[in-house]
Amino acid sequence: TEEYLRAVRFHSALFASVLNWSLDVFARVIAMGIAEIYQSGPPPRHDRWQRCCCGVVCFIKDNVAKAFYIRLFDFDRRDFVWEQELFVEFTYKTRLPYFHTFEADDCQAGVNFAFEDEAANFGNAIEEKLRSRRQKRQERLQRAAKNDQSFPVHDRQIPTCPSTNGVSSQHNKKSSKSSNKKGKKQKERKYTKADISNPTDFKHIQHVGWDPDKGFDLENYVDSKELNTLFEMAMVTEKTSRSPARGSSSTISLPRTVEPT
Protein backbone atom coordinates (compact mmCIF):
# COMPACT_ATOMS: atom_id res chain seq x y z
CA THR A 1 0.00 0.00 0.00
CA GLU A 2 2.81 2.42 0.87
CA GLU A 3 4.60 1.66 -2.39
CA TYR A 4 1.38 2.27 -4.27
CA LEU A 5 0.89 5.62 -2.56
CA ARG A 6 4.48 6.62 -3.26
CA ALA A 7 3.99 5.78 -6.92
CA VAL A 8 0.77 7.73 -7.03
CA ARG A 9 2.47 10.64 -5.27
CA PHE A 10 5.28 10.65 -7.83
CA HIS A 11 2.82 10.56 -10.68
CA SER A 12 0.75 13.33 -9.10
CA ALA A 13 3.83 15.58 -8.87
CA LEU A 14 4.57 14.82 -12.50
CA PHE A 15 0.92 15.45 -13.26
CA ALA A 16 1.14 18.90 -11.63
CA SER A 17 4.00 19.99 -13.87
CA VAL A 18 2.24 18.64 -16.96
CA LEU A 19 -1.03 20.29 -15.87
CA ASN A 20 0.62 23.68 -15.39
CA TRP A 21 2.21 23.38 -18.82
CA SER A 22 -1.12 22.46 -20.45
CA LEU A 23 -3.06 25.19 -18.67
CA ASP A 24 -0.43 27.76 -19.72
CA VAL A 25 -1.69 31.29 -18.97
CA PHE A 26 -5.32 30.28 -18.47
CA ALA A 27 -4.82 28.86 -14.95
CA ARG A 28 -2.12 28.00 -12.44
CA VAL A 29 -1.92 25.21 -9.84
CA ILE A 30 -0.91 26.70 -6.47
CA ALA A 31 -1.12 23.52 -4.35
CA MET A 32 -2.20 19.91 -4.80
CA GLY A 33 -2.43 16.51 -3.11
CA ILE A 34 -3.87 13.02 -3.44
CA ALA A 35 -7.23 13.02 -1.70
CA GLU A 36 -10.85 11.96 -1.54
CA ILE A 37 -13.76 14.39 -1.58
CA TYR A 38 -16.62 13.83 0.88
CA GLN A 39 -19.93 15.66 1.02
CA SER A 40 -22.49 15.94 3.82
CA GLY A 41 -25.84 14.21 3.31
CA PRO A 42 -28.46 13.18 2.83
CA PRO A 43 -30.46 16.40 2.57
CA PRO A 44 -32.03 18.06 4.36
CA ARG A 45 -30.33 16.69 7.52
CA HIS A 46 -26.71 16.54 6.24
CA ASP A 47 -25.62 14.49 9.25
CA ARG A 48 -23.36 12.01 7.42
CA TRP A 49 -20.27 12.02 5.21
CA GLN A 50 -20.73 10.53 1.76
CA ARG A 51 -17.80 9.75 -0.51
CA CYS A 52 -18.05 11.74 -3.74
CA CYS A 53 -14.87 11.24 -5.82
CA CYS A 54 -11.15 10.49 -5.63
CA GLY A 55 -8.06 11.77 -7.44
CA VAL A 56 -5.75 14.77 -7.21
CA VAL A 57 -7.21 17.80 -5.43
CA CYS A 58 -5.82 21.08 -6.78
CA PHE A 59 -5.91 24.64 -5.55
CA ILE A 60 -6.07 26.60 -8.83
CA LYS A 61 -6.06 30.24 -9.83
CA ASP A 62 -8.29 30.59 -12.90
CA ASN A 63 -7.13 33.62 -14.88
CA VAL A 64 -10.06 33.46 -17.28
CA ALA A 65 -12.71 33.41 -14.54
CA LYS A 66 -10.55 35.66 -12.31
CA ALA A 67 -11.26 33.46 -9.31
CA PHE A 68 -9.72 30.73 -7.13
CA TYR A 69 -11.05 27.16 -7.12
CA ILE A 70 -10.60 23.85 -5.32
CA ARG A 71 -10.90 21.24 -8.08
CA LEU A 72 -10.44 17.48 -8.17
CA PHE A 73 -8.93 15.75 -11.20
CA ASP A 74 -10.06 12.19 -11.90
CA PHE A 75 -7.37 10.05 -13.59
CA ASP A 76 -9.90 7.62 -14.96
CA ARG A 77 -11.98 10.33 -16.62
CA ARG A 78 -8.93 12.49 -17.31
CA ASP A 79 -10.82 15.61 -16.40
CA PHE A 80 -11.87 17.74 -13.46
CA VAL A 81 -15.00 16.22 -11.97
CA TRP A 82 -15.59 18.45 -8.95
CA GLU A 83 -14.94 22.09 -8.01
CA GLN A 84 -15.72 24.73 -5.41
CA GLU A 85 -15.01 28.45 -5.78
CA LEU A 86 -13.50 30.43 -2.90
CA PHE A 87 -16.23 33.00 -2.27
CA VAL A 88 -15.97 36.11 -0.10
CA GLU A 89 -16.96 34.53 3.24
CA PHE A 90 -15.19 31.26 2.53
CA THR A 91 -13.84 29.48 5.65
CA TYR A 92 -11.35 26.61 5.67
CA LYS A 93 -10.98 24.41 8.77
CA THR A 94 -8.36 21.77 9.63
CA ARG A 95 -10.32 19.17 11.61
CA LEU A 96 -7.48 16.64 11.54
CA PRO A 97 -3.96 16.79 10.08
CA TYR A 98 -5.24 14.87 7.05
CA PHE A 99 -8.92 15.86 7.02
CA HIS A 100 -9.99 19.42 6.15
CA THR A 101 -13.51 20.81 5.81
CA PHE A 102 -15.18 23.86 4.30
CA GLU A 103 -18.65 25.03 3.33
CA ALA A 104 -19.57 24.35 -0.29
CA ASP A 105 -22.44 25.85 -2.28
CA ASP A 106 -25.08 23.33 -1.18
CA CYS A 107 -23.43 21.21 1.51
CA GLN A 108 -20.41 20.71 3.77
CA ALA A 109 -17.35 19.35 1.96
CA GLY A 110 -14.41 17.37 3.36
CA VAL A 111 -11.00 16.57 1.87
CA ASN A 112 -9.35 13.35 3.07
CA PHE A 113 -5.64 13.63 2.12
CA ALA A 114 -3.41 10.59 1.63
CA PHE A 115 -0.36 12.44 3.01
CA GLU A 116 -0.32 14.88 5.90
CA ASP A 117 2.47 17.04 4.45
CA GLU A 118 0.42 17.55 1.28
CA ALA A 119 -2.57 18.37 3.46
CA ALA A 120 -0.52 20.93 5.39
CA ASN A 121 0.84 22.58 2.24
CA PHE A 122 -2.62 22.63 0.69
CA GLY A 123 -4.24 24.15 3.78
CA ASN A 124 -1.48 26.76 4.22
CA ALA A 125 -1.83 27.89 0.60
CA ILE A 126 -5.58 28.40 0.97
CA GLU A 127 -5.28 30.15 4.35
CA GLU A 128 -2.65 32.53 2.98
CA LYS A 129 -4.85 33.44 0.04
CA LEU A 130 -7.87 33.99 2.30
CA ARG A 131 -5.83 36.29 4.58
CA SER A 132 -4.58 38.25 1.58
CA ARG A 133 -8.09 38.70 0.22
CA ARG A 134 -9.44 39.80 3.61
CA GLN A 135 -6.62 42.31 4.00
CA LYS A 136 -7.19 43.78 0.54
CA ARG A 137 -10.89 44.01 1.23
CA GLN A 138 -10.25 45.80 4.53
CA GLU A 139 -7.89 48.26 2.82
CA ARG A 140 -10.51 49.04 0.18
CA LEU A 141 -13.10 49.71 2.88
CA GLN A 142 -10.70 52.01 4.75
CA ARG A 143 -9.86 53.94 1.58
CA ALA A 144 -13.55 54.30 0.80
CA ALA A 145 -14.22 55.57 4.34
CA LYS A 146 -11.40 58.13 4.07
CA ASN A 147 -12.69 59.34 0.73
CA ASP A 148 -16.17 59.78 2.18
CA GLN A 149 -14.81 61.78 5.13
CA SER A 150 -12.57 64.00 2.99
CA PHE A 151 -15.30 64.73 0.46
CA PRO A 152 -16.50 68.33 1.13
CA VAL A 153 -20.16 69.05 1.64
CA HIS A 154 -21.33 72.08 -0.38
CA ASP A 155 -24.44 74.13 0.09
CA ARG A 156 -26.97 73.79 -2.69
CA GLN A 157 -26.41 77.33 -3.96
CA ILE A 158 -25.71 78.52 -7.45
CA PRO A 159 -22.29 80.22 -7.42
CA THR A 160 -21.78 83.50 -9.17
CA CYS A 161 -19.69 83.24 -12.28
CA PRO A 162 -16.39 85.13 -11.96
CA SER A 163 -15.53 87.59 -14.68
CA THR A 164 -13.05 86.20 -17.18
CA ASN A 165 -11.10 88.76 -19.24
CA GLY A 166 -13.83 91.29 -18.62
CA VAL A 167 -16.42 89.27 -20.49
CA SER A 168 -18.82 89.15 -17.57
CA SER A 169 -18.43 92.87 -16.77
CA GLN A 170 -18.96 93.84 -20.41
CA HIS A 171 -22.04 91.69 -20.50
CA ASN A 172 -23.34 93.41 -17.36
CA LYS A 173 -22.67 96.83 -18.90
CA LYS A 174 -24.50 95.87 -22.07
CA SER A 175 -27.42 94.56 -20.08
CA SER A 176 -27.58 97.78 -18.00
CA LYS A 177 -27.45 99.91 -21.15
CA SER A 178 -30.20 97.89 -22.75
CA SER A 179 -32.30 98.23 -19.60
CA ASN A 180 -31.75 102.03 -19.59
CA LYS A 181 -32.81 102.21 -23.22
CA LYS A 182 -35.89 100.23 -22.43
CA GLY A 183 -36.62 102.58 -19.55
CA LYS A 184 -36.31 105.63 -21.80
CA LYS A 185 -38.53 104.05 -24.39
CA GLN A 186 -41.11 103.41 -21.74
CA LYS A 187 -40.93 107.05 -20.58
CA GLU A 188 -41.26 108.37 -24.14
CA ARG A 189 -44.30 106.29 -24.90
CA LYS A 190 -46.78 107.93 -27.25
CA TYR A 191 -50.25 108.55 -25.93
CA THR A 192 -53.40 107.83 -27.87
CA LYS A 193 -57.03 108.85 -27.56
CA ALA A 194 -57.63 105.75 -25.51
CA ASP A 195 -55.39 107.22 -22.79
CA ILE A 196 -57.63 110.31 -22.40
CA SER A 197 -60.42 109.74 -19.91
CA ASN A 198 -63.97 111.05 -20.31
CA PRO A 199 -64.92 114.39 -18.61
CA THR A 200 -66.25 114.11 -15.09
CA ASP A 201 -67.64 117.65 -14.36
CA PHE A 202 -68.34 121.10 -15.94
CA LYS A 203 -68.75 124.62 -14.48
CA HIS A 204 -69.38 127.86 -16.39
CA ILE A 205 -66.91 130.20 -14.71
CA GLN A 206 -66.52 133.08 -17.18
CA HIS A 207 -67.79 134.18 -20.62
CA VAL A 208 -65.92 136.19 -23.21
CA GLY A 209 -68.00 137.24 -26.22
CA TRP A 210 -67.91 139.80 -29.06
CA ASP A 211 -70.56 142.34 -29.72
CA PRO A 212 -70.29 144.79 -32.70
CA ASP A 213 -71.69 147.66 -30.62
CA LYS A 214 -70.21 146.93 -27.26
CA GLY A 215 -67.02 145.16 -28.25
CA PHE A 216 -65.96 142.32 -26.02
CA ASP A 217 -68.78 141.11 -23.85
CA LEU A 218 -67.53 139.82 -20.50
CA GLU A 219 -69.89 138.00 -18.22
CA ASN A 220 -68.93 137.21 -14.67
CA TYR A 221 -65.62 138.94 -15.27
CA VAL A 222 -62.89 137.87 -12.95
CA ASP A 223 -59.70 139.80 -12.91
CA SER A 224 -57.24 137.02 -13.40
CA LYS A 225 -53.61 137.13 -14.40
CA GLU A 226 -54.13 134.42 -16.98
CA LEU A 227 -56.84 136.37 -18.82
CA ASN A 228 -54.92 139.64 -18.73
CA THR A 229 -51.88 137.88 -20.08
CA LEU A 230 -54.03 136.49 -22.87
CA PHE A 231 -55.24 139.94 -23.81
CA GLU A 232 -51.75 141.40 -23.74
CA MET A 233 -50.53 138.69 -26.07
CA ALA A 234 -53.42 139.51 -28.39
CA MET A 235 -52.51 143.27 -28.11
CA VAL A 236 -56.00 144.10 -26.94
CA THR A 237 -56.56 146.89 -24.40
CA GLU A 238 -59.67 147.80 -22.53
CA LYS A 239 -60.23 150.76 -24.87
CA THR A 240 -59.95 148.86 -28.09
CA SER A 241 -62.02 146.07 -26.78
CA ARG A 242 -64.97 148.39 -26.07
CA SER A 243 -64.77 150.68 -29.19
CA PRO A 244 -63.85 148.77 -32.29
CA ALA A 245 -63.88 150.40 -35.69
CA ARG A 246 -66.91 149.83 -37.91
CA GLY A 247 -66.39 147.58 -40.82
CA SER A 248 -63.14 146.34 -39.53
CA SER A 249 -62.46 142.93 -38.17
CA SER A 250 -60.48 142.46 -35.03
CA THR A 251 -58.57 139.26 -34.70
CA ILE A 252 -57.30 137.92 -31.44
CA SER A 253 -54.18 135.79 -31.75
CA LEU A 254 -54.38 133.17 -29.10
CA PRO A 255 -51.33 131.19 -28.14
CA ARG A 256 -51.21 127.85 -29.89
CA THR A 257 -51.81 124.92 -27.62
CA VAL A 258 -49.76 121.83 -28.14
CA GLU A 259 -51.70 118.62 -28.03
CA PRO A 260 -49.94 115.60 -26.66
CA THR A 261 -48.70 113.25 -29.34
Coordinates of C-alpha atoms in Angstrom, one line a residue:
T1 CA 0.0 0.0 0.0
E2 CA 2.8 2.4 0.9
E3 CA 4.6 1.7 -2.4
Y4 CA 1.4 2.3 -4.3
L5 CA 0.9 5.6 -2.6
R6 CA 4.5 6.6 -3.3
A7 CA 4.0 5.8 -6.9
V8 CA 0.8 7.7 -7.0
R9 CA 2.5 10.6 -5.3
F10 CA 5.3 10.6 -7.8
H11 CA 2.8 10.6 -10.7
S12 CA 0.8 13.3 -9.1
A13 CA 3.8 15.6 -8.9
L14 CA 4.6 14.8 -12.5
F15 CA 0.9 15.5 -13.3
A16 CA 1.1 18.9 -11.6
S17 CA 4.0 20.0 -13.9
V18 CA 2.2 18.6 -17.0
L19 CA -1.0 20.3 -15.9
N20 CA 0.6 23.7 -15.4
W21 CA 2.2 23.4 -18.8
S22 CA -1.1 22.5 -20.5
L23 CA -3.1 25.2 -18.7
D24 CA -0.4 27.8 -19.7
V25 CA -1.7 31.3 -19.0
F26 CA -5.3 30.3 -18.5
A27 CA -4.8 28.9 -15.0
R28 CA -2.1 28.0 -12.4
V29 CA -1.9 25.2 -9.8
I30 CA -0.9 26.7 -6.5
A31 CA -1.1 23.5 -4.3
M32 CA -2.2 19.9 -4.8
G33 CA -2.4 16.5 -3.1
I34 CA -3.9 13.0 -3.4
A35 CA -7.2 13.0 -1.7
E36 CA -10.9 12.0 -1.5
I37 CA -13.8 14.4 -1.6
Y38 CA -16.6 13.8 0.9
Q39 CA -19.9 15.7 1.0
S40 CA -22.5 15.9 3.8
G41 CA -25.8 14.2 3.3
P42 CA -28.5 13.2 2.8
P43 CA -30.5 16.4 2.6
P44 CA -32.0 18.1 4.4
R45 CA -30.3 16.7 7.5
H46 CA -26.7 16.5 6.2
D47 CA -25.6 14.5 9.2
R48 CA -23.4 12.0 7.4
W49 CA -20.3 12.0 5.2
Q50 CA -20.7 10.5 1.8
R51 CA -17.8 9.7 -0.5
C52 CA -18.0 11.7 -3.7
C53 CA -14.9 11.2 -5.8
C54 CA -11.2 10.5 -5.6
G55 CA -8.1 11.8 -7.4
V56 CA -5.8 14.8 -7.2
V57 CA -7.2 17.8 -5.4
C58 CA -5.8 21.1 -6.8
F59 CA -5.9 24.6 -5.6
I60 CA -6.1 26.6 -8.8
K61 CA -6.1 30.2 -9.8
D62 CA -8.3 30.6 -12.9
N63 CA -7.1 33.6 -14.9
V64 CA -10.1 33.5 -17.3
A65 CA -12.7 33.4 -14.5
K66 CA -10.6 35.7 -12.3
A67 CA -11.3 33.5 -9.3
F68 CA -9.7 30.7 -7.1
Y69 CA -11.1 27.2 -7.1
I70 CA -10.6 23.9 -5.3
R71 CA -10.9 21.2 -8.1
L72 CA -10.4 17.5 -8.2
F73 CA -8.9 15.7 -11.2
D74 CA -10.1 12.2 -11.9
F75 CA -7.4 10.1 -13.6
D76 CA -9.9 7.6 -15.0
R77 CA -12.0 10.3 -16.6
R78 CA -8.9 12.5 -17.3
D79 CA -10.8 15.6 -16.4
F80 CA -11.9 17.7 -13.5
V81 CA -15.0 16.2 -12.0
W82 CA -15.6 18.4 -8.9
E83 CA -14.9 22.1 -8.0
Q84 CA -15.7 24.7 -5.4
E85 CA -15.0 28.5 -5.8
L86 CA -13.5 30.4 -2.9
F87 CA -16.2 33.0 -2.3
V88 CA -16.0 36.1 -0.1
E89 CA -17.0 34.5 3.2
F90 CA -15.2 31.3 2.5
T91 CA -13.8 29.5 5.7
Y92 CA -11.4 26.6 5.7
K93 CA -11.0 24.4 8.8
T94 CA -8.4 21.8 9.6
R95 CA -10.3 19.2 11.6
L96 CA -7.5 16.6 11.5
P97 CA -4.0 16.8 10.1
Y98 CA -5.2 14.9 7.1
F99 CA -8.9 15.9 7.0
H100 CA -10.0 19.4 6.2
T101 CA -13.5 20.8 5.8
F102 CA -15.2 23.9 4.3
E103 CA -18.6 25.0 3.3
A104 CA -19.6 24.4 -0.3
D105 CA -22.4 25.9 -2.3
D106 CA -25.1 23.3 -1.2
C107 CA -23.4 21.2 1.5
Q108 CA -20.4 20.7 3.8
A109 CA -17.3 19.3 2.0
G110 CA -14.4 17.4 3.4
V111 CA -11.0 16.6 1.9
N112 CA -9.4 13.4 3.1
F113 CA -5.6 13.6 2.1
A114 CA -3.4 10.6 1.6
F115 CA -0.4 12.4 3.0
E116 CA -0.3 14.9 5.9
D117 CA 2.5 17.0 4.4
E118 CA 0.4 17.5 1.3
A119 CA -2.6 18.4 3.5
A120 CA -0.5 20.9 5.4
N121 CA 0.8 22.6 2.2
F122 CA -2.6 22.6 0.7
G123 CA -4.2 24.1 3.8
N124 CA -1.5 26.8 4.2
A125 CA -1.8 27.9 0.6
I126 CA -5.6 28.4 1.0
E127 CA -5.3 30.2 4.4
E128 CA -2.6 32.5 3.0
K129 CA -4.9 33.4 0.0
L130 CA -7.9 34.0 2.3
R131 CA -5.8 36.3 4.6
S132 CA -4.6 38.2 1.6
R133 CA -8.1 38.7 0.2
R134 CA -9.4 39.8 3.6
Q135 CA -6.6 42.3 4.0
K136 CA -7.2 43.8 0.5
R137 CA -10.9 44.0 1.2
Q138 CA -10.3 45.8 4.5
E139 CA -7.9 48.3 2.8
R140 CA -10.5 49.0 0.2
L141 CA -13.1 49.7 2.9
Q142 CA -10.7 52.0 4.7
R143 CA -9.9 53.9 1.6
A144 CA -13.6 54.3 0.8
A145 CA -14.2 55.6 4.3
K146 CA -11.4 58.1 4.1
N147 CA -12.7 59.3 0.7
D148 CA -16.2 59.8 2.2
Q149 CA -14.8 61.8 5.1
S150 CA -12.6 64.0 3.0
F151 CA -15.3 64.7 0.5
P152 CA -16.5 68.3 1.1
V153 CA -20.2 69.1 1.6
H154 CA -21.3 72.1 -0.4
D155 CA -24.4 74.1 0.1
R156 CA -27.0 73.8 -2.7
Q157 CA -26.4 77.3 -4.0
I158 CA -25.7 78.5 -7.4
P159 CA -22.3 80.2 -7.4
T160 CA -21.8 83.5 -9.2
C161 CA -19.7 83.2 -12.3
P162 CA -16.4 85.1 -12.0
S163 CA -15.5 87.6 -14.7
T164 CA -13.1 86.2 -17.2
N165 CA -11.1 88.8 -19.2
G166 CA -13.8 91.3 -18.6
V167 CA -16.4 89.3 -20.5
S168 CA -18.8 89.2 -17.6
S169 CA -18.4 92.9 -16.8
Q170 CA -19.0 93.8 -20.4
H171 CA -22.0 91.7 -20.5
N172 CA -23.3 93.4 -17.4
K173 CA -22.7 96.8 -18.9
K174 CA -24.5 95.9 -22.1
S175 CA -27.4 94.6 -20.1
S176 CA -27.6 97.8 -18.0
K177 CA -27.5 99.9 -21.2
S178 CA -30.2 97.9 -22.7
S179 CA -32.3 98.2 -19.6
N180 CA -31.7 102.0 -19.6
K181 CA -32.8 102.2 -23.2
K182 CA -35.9 100.2 -22.4
G183 CA -36.6 102.6 -19.6
K184 CA -36.3 105.6 -21.8
K185 CA -38.5 104.0 -24.4
Q186 CA -41.1 103.4 -21.7
K187 CA -40.9 107.1 -20.6
E188 CA -41.3 108.4 -24.1
R189 CA -44.3 106.3 -24.9
K190 CA -46.8 107.9 -27.2
Y191 CA -50.3 108.5 -25.9
T192 CA -53.4 107.8 -27.9
K193 CA -57.0 108.9 -27.6
A194 CA -57.6 105.8 -25.5
D195 CA -55.4 107.2 -22.8
I196 CA -57.6 110.3 -22.4
S197 CA -60.4 109.7 -19.9
N198 CA -64.0 111.1 -20.3
P199 CA -64.9 114.4 -18.6
T200 CA -66.2 114.1 -15.1
D201 CA -67.6 117.6 -14.4
F202 CA -68.3 121.1 -15.9
K203 CA -68.8 124.6 -14.5
H204 CA -69.4 127.9 -16.4
I205 CA -66.9 130.2 -14.7
Q206 CA -66.5 133.1 -17.2
H207 CA -67.8 134.2 -20.6
V208 CA -65.9 136.2 -23.2
G209 CA -68.0 137.2 -26.2
W210 CA -67.9 139.8 -29.1
D211 CA -70.6 142.3 -29.7
P212 CA -70.3 144.8 -32.7
D213 CA -71.7 147.7 -30.6
K214 CA -70.2 146.9 -27.3
G215 CA -67.0 145.2 -28.2
F216 CA -66.0 142.3 -26.0
D217 CA -68.8 141.1 -23.9
L218 CA -67.5 139.8 -20.5
E219 CA -69.9 138.0 -18.2
N220 CA -68.9 137.2 -14.7
Y221 CA -65.6 138.9 -15.3
V222 CA -62.9 137.9 -13.0
D223 CA -59.7 139.8 -12.9
S224 CA -57.2 137.0 -13.4
K225 CA -53.6 137.1 -14.4
E226 CA -54.1 134.4 -17.0
L227 CA -56.8 136.4 -18.8
N228 CA -54.9 139.6 -18.7
T229 CA -51.9 137.9 -20.1
L230 CA -54.0 136.5 -22.9
F231 CA -55.2 139.9 -23.8
E232 CA -51.8 141.4 -23.7
M233 CA -50.5 138.7 -26.1
A234 CA -53.4 139.5 -28.4
M235 CA -52.5 143.3 -28.1
V236 CA -56.0 144.1 -26.9
T237 CA -56.6 146.9 -24.4
E238 CA -59.7 147.8 -22.5
K239 CA -60.2 150.8 -24.9
T240 CA -59.9 148.9 -28.1
S241 CA -62.0 146.1 -26.8
R242 CA -65.0 148.4 -26.1
S243 CA -64.8 150.7 -29.2
P244 CA -63.8 148.8 -32.3
A245 CA -63.9 150.4 -35.7
R246 CA -66.9 149.8 -37.9
G247 CA -66.4 147.6 -40.8
S248 CA -63.1 146.3 -39.5
S249 CA -62.5 142.9 -38.2
S250 CA -60.5 142.5 -35.0
T251 CA -58.6 139.3 -34.7
I252 CA -57.3 137.9 -31.4
S253 CA -54.2 135.8 -31.7
L254 CA -54.4 133.2 -29.1
P255 CA -51.3 131.2 -28.1
R256 CA -51.2 127.8 -29.9
T257 CA -51.8 124.9 -27.6
V258 CA -49.8 121.8 -28.1
E259 CA -51.7 118.6 -28.0
P260 CA -49.9 115.6 -26.7
T261 CA -48.7 113.3 -29.3

